[in-house]
XYZ file of C-alpha atoms in Angstrom:
338
model
C 0.000 0.000 0.000
C 1.321 3.363 -1.014
C 2.275 5.825 1.673
C 0.854 9.331 1.841
C 4.230 10.617 0.786
C 4.147 8.463 -2.358
C 0.703 9.813 -3.303
C 1.882 13.381 -2.851
C 4.952 12.681 -4.985
C 2.808 11.098 -7.713
C 0.441 14.066 -7.687
C 3.349 16.466 -8.038
C 4.649 14.497 -11.017
C 1.227 14.651 -12.709
C 1.019 18.410 -12.144
C 4.534 18.858 -13.496
C 3.674 16.843 -16.618
C 0.509 18.874 -17.178
C 2.387 22.137 -16.765
C 5.148 20.985 -19.121
C 2.574 19.758 -21.608
C 0.693 23.036 -21.421
C 3.922 24.964 -21.891
C 4.797 22.840 -24.919
C 1.351 23.393 -26.462
C 1.495 27.117 -25.811
C 5.009 27.277 -27.203
C 3.917 25.397 -30.312
C 0.904 27.678 -30.738
C 3.153 30.680 -30.340
C 5.496 29.249 -32.940
C 2.550 28.727 -35.286
C 1.408 32.304 -34.727
C 4.885 33.633 -35.433
C 5.517 31.552 -38.533
C 1.999 31.375 -39.931
C 0.608 34.728 -38.884
C -2.781 35.392 -40.503
C -2.719 37.859 -43.371
C -4.025 41.332 -42.697
C -7.505 41.799 -44.105
C -6.922 43.856 -47.246
C -8.950 46.955 -47.938
C -11.166 46.318 -50.934
C -11.224 49.305 -53.287
C -9.277 51.583 -50.913
C -10.472 55.118 -51.137
C -8.339 57.377 -53.295
C -6.202 54.901 -55.286
C -8.286 55.379 -58.433
C -7.656 59.133 -58.260
C -3.836 58.834 -58.431
C -2.719 60.200 -61.839
C -1.015 57.802 -64.240
C 1.637 60.406 -65.038
C 2.988 63.698 -63.727
C 2.814 62.660 -60.052
C 4.872 61.177 -57.239
C 3.358 58.538 -54.937
C 4.743 58.113 -51.414
C 4.041 57.236 -47.784
C 2.828 60.173 -45.680
C 4.860 60.502 -42.458
C 3.312 63.702 -41.083
C 2.071 63.510 -37.496
C -1.605 63.608 -38.517
C -4.498 61.171 -38.850
C -3.075 60.317 -42.285
C 0.230 59.059 -40.920
C 1.323 55.967 -42.836
C -1.230 56.458 -45.625
C -0.358 56.383 -49.316
C -0.357 59.899 -50.734
C 0.488 61.625 -54.007
C 1.539 65.069 -55.171
C 2.008 66.644 -58.622
C 5.567 66.530 -59.968
C 5.567 70.242 -60.739
C 5.023 71.024 -57.024
C 5.955 67.883 -55.047
C 6.437 69.689 -51.745
C 3.157 71.566 -52.047
C -0.291 70.182 -51.310
C -0.700 66.399 -51.205
C -3.667 64.074 -51.548
C -3.940 61.146 -49.152
C -5.680 57.872 -49.945
C -7.296 55.465 -47.521
C -4.562 52.842 -47.848
C -1.928 52.333 -45.122
C 1.475 50.914 -46.158
C 4.948 50.671 -44.645
C 6.370 50.472 -48.171
C 4.574 51.431 -51.369
C 5.435 51.418 -55.056
C 3.155 52.251 -57.960
C 3.850 52.239 -61.653
C 1.885 51.454 -64.778
C -1.216 49.542 -63.840
C -0.443 48.326 -60.322
C 0.306 49.458 -56.768
C 2.282 47.240 -54.376
C 1.752 47.779 -50.645
C 3.733 46.154 -47.829
C 2.302 46.576 -44.362
C 2.668 45.464 -40.759
C -0.192 44.929 -38.338
C 1.496 45.540 -35.003
C -0.460 43.841 -32.236
C 0.034 41.142 -29.625
C 0.901 38.838 -32.537
C 2.312 41.110 -35.224
C 1.649 39.988 -38.781
C 2.911 41.247 -42.137
C 1.193 41.483 -45.467
C 1.820 42.125 -49.157
C -1.087 43.371 -51.263
C -1.295 44.434 -54.903
C -4.004 46.729 -56.293
C -5.075 47.778 -59.765
C -5.065 51.464 -60.717
C -8.778 51.426 -59.923
C -8.137 50.194 -56.386
C -9.234 46.582 -56.874
C -7.344 43.936 -54.919
C -5.335 41.756 -57.316
C -3.245 39.660 -54.910
C -2.516 39.218 -51.219
C -0.122 37.066 -49.229
C 1.394 36.975 -45.757
C 5.052 37.940 -45.365
C 7.516 36.065 -43.130
C 8.713 39.198 -41.363
C 9.271 42.961 -41.534
C 8.532 44.500 -44.957
C 11.638 45.860 -46.658
C 11.505 46.595 -50.417
C 9.034 46.353 -53.286
C 9.046 47.181 -56.988
C 6.560 46.789 -59.848
C 7.729 45.971 -63.376
C 6.462 47.556 -66.618
C 5.320 44.080 -67.652
C 3.098 43.317 -64.657
C 5.390 41.626 -62.141
C 5.870 42.504 -58.476
C 9.073 42.024 -56.470
C 8.857 41.928 -52.666
C 11.603 41.638 -50.041
C 10.897 40.934 -46.366
C 13.183 40.147 -43.434
C 12.865 36.733 -41.851
C 15.184 37.480 -38.904
C 17.152 40.556 -37.881
C 16.246 44.212 -37.955
C 18.348 45.732 -40.721
C 20.909 45.012 -43.411
C 23.590 45.905 -40.868
C 22.490 43.091 -38.532
C 24.840 40.109 -38.631
C 22.911 36.927 -39.375
C 19.852 38.544 -40.958
C 17.859 36.543 -43.486
C 15.580 37.725 -46.273
C 12.923 36.356 -48.573
C 12.593 37.970 -52.002
C 9.817 36.792 -54.290
C 8.867 37.819 -57.822
C 5.318 37.018 -58.910
C 2.645 38.013 -61.404
C -0.560 38.782 -59.492
C -2.940 35.952 -60.287
C -0.267 34.257 -62.407
C 3.253 32.840 -62.225
C 5.120 32.866 -58.923
C 8.874 32.559 -59.493
C 9.518 31.762 -55.838
C 12.296 32.837 -53.490
C 15.206 34.254 -55.499
C 17.794 32.735 -53.161
C 16.834 29.395 -54.715
C 18.018 30.612 -58.134
C 21.558 29.663 -59.231
C 23.853 32.492 -58.059
C 26.953 32.730 -60.251
C 30.008 34.625 -58.999
C 32.786 34.773 -61.575
C 31.237 31.787 -63.326
C 31.185 29.681 -60.127
C 27.950 28.716 -58.418
C 27.574 30.149 -54.911
C 26.717 27.290 -52.557
C 27.032 29.013 -49.154
C 24.047 28.397 -46.892
C 23.922 32.035 -45.755
C 23.206 33.463 -49.224
C 20.525 36.157 -49.402
C 18.900 38.161 -52.184
C 17.077 41.481 -51.864
C 16.141 44.780 -53.516
C 14.755 43.926 -56.967
C 14.557 46.360 -59.899
C 13.100 45.402 -63.288
C 14.289 45.971 -66.853
C 11.678 46.738 -69.506
C 11.517 43.202 -70.854
C 9.662 40.407 -69.103
C 12.761 38.389 -68.185
C 15.571 40.602 -66.858
C 15.918 42.137 -63.406
C 18.686 43.252 -61.061
C 19.096 42.645 -57.349
C 21.557 42.307 -54.474
C 23.038 38.917 -53.642
C 25.036 38.431 -50.449
C 27.032 35.865 -48.519
C 29.034 36.547 -45.391
C 30.065 40.197 -45.502
C 30.196 40.337 -49.309
C 27.489 41.792 -51.549
C 27.160 41.692 -55.318
C 25.064 43.450 -57.918
C 23.474 40.599 -59.872
C 21.618 40.436 -63.159
C 18.717 38.028 -62.955
C 17.048 35.908 -65.604
C 13.561 34.592 -64.901
C 13.824 32.272 -67.892
C 17.038 30.581 -66.716
C 16.468 31.132 -62.980
C 19.990 32.509 -62.594
C 21.581 35.473 -60.833
C 24.913 36.510 -62.352
C 27.259 38.897 -60.523
C 28.171 42.013 -62.533
C 29.643 44.100 -59.686
C 30.700 44.073 -56.034
C 29.748 46.044 -52.921
C 26.351 47.048 -54.260
C 22.925 46.947 -52.604
C 19.317 47.760 -53.501
C 19.722 48.574 -57.209
C 17.378 50.792 -59.214
C 17.425 50.984 -63.007
C 17.001 54.332 -64.806
C 13.915 55.003 -66.974
C 15.973 54.674 -70.165
C 17.521 51.403 -68.935
C 21.110 52.647 -69.307
C 22.106 53.202 -65.669
C 21.752 51.345 -62.368
C 21.978 53.276 -59.093
C 22.615 51.537 -55.780
C 23.949 51.793 -52.239
C 27.693 51.342 -51.842
C 28.997 50.688 -48.349
C 31.862 52.834 -47.104
C 34.987 50.840 -46.346
C 35.268 49.804 -42.695
C 32.196 51.851 -41.669
C 30.776 50.699 -38.331
C 27.877 51.152 -38.009
C 27.361 50.792 -41.746
C 27.110 53.899 -43.921
C 26.361 53.963 -47.625
C 26.967 56.381 -50.485
C 25.283 56.473 -53.886
C 26.947 54.760 -56.839
C 25.768 54.659 -60.463
C 26.799 52.014 -62.988
C 26.769 52.659 -66.732
C 25.586 49.244 -67.931
C 27.096 49.453 -71.416
C 30.403 51.096 -70.474
C 30.671 49.099 -67.218
C 31.931 52.201 -65.406
C 30.914 53.212 -61.895
C 30.561 56.781 -60.598
C 30.444 57.440 -56.860
C 28.388 60.247 -55.290
C 29.489 60.560 -51.624
C 26.891 61.809 -49.154
C 27.877 63.661 -45.996
C 25.246 61.882 -43.918
C 25.080 58.649 -45.912
C 21.699 57.020 -46.566
C 19.862 53.678 -46.380
C 17.101 53.351 -48.963
C 16.357 51.878 -52.372
C 16.803 54.738 -54.797
C 14.098 55.938 -57.182
C 14.683 57.848 -60.440
C 12.973 61.212 -60.858
C 14.312 61.258 -64.417
C 17.401 59.904 -66.203
C 19.625 62.455 -64.454
C 18.141 62.761 -60.954
C 17.733 60.332 -58.066
C 15.355 60.315 -55.096
C 15.873 58.706 -51.692
C 14.332 58.760 -48.236
C 16.148 59.976 -45.148
C 14.710 59.348 -41.652
C 14.561 62.293 -39.246
C 16.804 61.397 -36.324
C 15.004 63.737 -33.947
C 11.556 62.347 -34.836
C 11.322 58.545 -34.939
C 8.941 57.353 -37.650
C 9.245 60.549 -39.688
C 11.309 61.014 -42.857
C 11.957 63.298 -45.820
C 12.567 62.575 -49.497
C 15.620 64.179 -51.093
C 16.731 64.546 -54.711
C 20.276 64.374 -56.063
C 21.353 65.607 -59.491
C 23.945 63.324 -61.072
C 26.623 65.975 -61.534
C 30.004 66.164 -59.752
C 29.832 67.852 -56.359
C 26.031 67.944 -56.209
C 24.363 68.058 -52.799
C 20.986 66.508 -51.898
C 18.008 68.876 -52.011
C 14.699 68.613 -50.195
C 12.084 67.109 -52.509
C 9.178 66.268 -50.165
C 9.056 66.852 -46.422
C 7.504 64.239 -44.126
C 7.445 61.496 -46.747
C 8.938 58.079 -47.528
C 9.016 55.374 -50.238
C 8.591 57.441 -53.434
C 7.613 56.211 -56.900
C 7.336 58.417 -59.983
C 4.333 58.259 -62.298
C 5.733 59.201 -65.696
């Protein structure tokens, strides 16, 4: 016959097992919530998207401290820093060109989730999918493709051990998958490192060619991608977040300063045909994917250090010794409608 002490010990064991089991279930549920977070409910026909002009305007994220903070807005190109028109759509990153608008957003709550949505020029939802982490970059091609980069771990490109997912897809059509699964060719040799990452897509005018950043360890490369061959071929080093000019002749990108810690980047521009690079040093550096105002002028966002969450968009003329000029105050993530 069991002693009272034995019964107490058995009861404690049962309680311990139940607690451990409950902890395991809760941990698993938490893991499921983190890795399979439900997509944000997209706004059907968001107010104002249909009113964005197809040309002669700049689209951006409003960062003023108003009720429209975080909303997609637009302003005429002939007075970009004048009056703006806000839409009803909230995005952390936005890009609009041709017939589509790509919106990356974060729903910050007890269980934060991330979402990628694509809308027609009339505001109709074309595609939606959950993202694996913080939204980072997005671009829309002239031929109807959307490129999206999101972080999986880490907080920035300066964080050691970060991981990204970059996907190119046609809304309602072909999904080319995660670009890190493409063959990455460095000097003709296939990159096999497990820590390879790809981010920051920009599209050529055809339906097959794009450019992006590929990375492994502390090395980054400017790569030319082929959707047909599913390859990424290095055409330059120390280059991040490329952006191709409207005429398709130049690629602008971030170039990290040697031995900068924390990381600082300047602007570099590659002449694709001549294979020559021109550097445009910036006193304060920057960290954004560049946008082209025209074939001779770049745009980029610069966060306001004194006001977290706020930013300004600057322009830079591609002439020696040029300094950035204010383009739009309290704004972020520009795209030009031309």
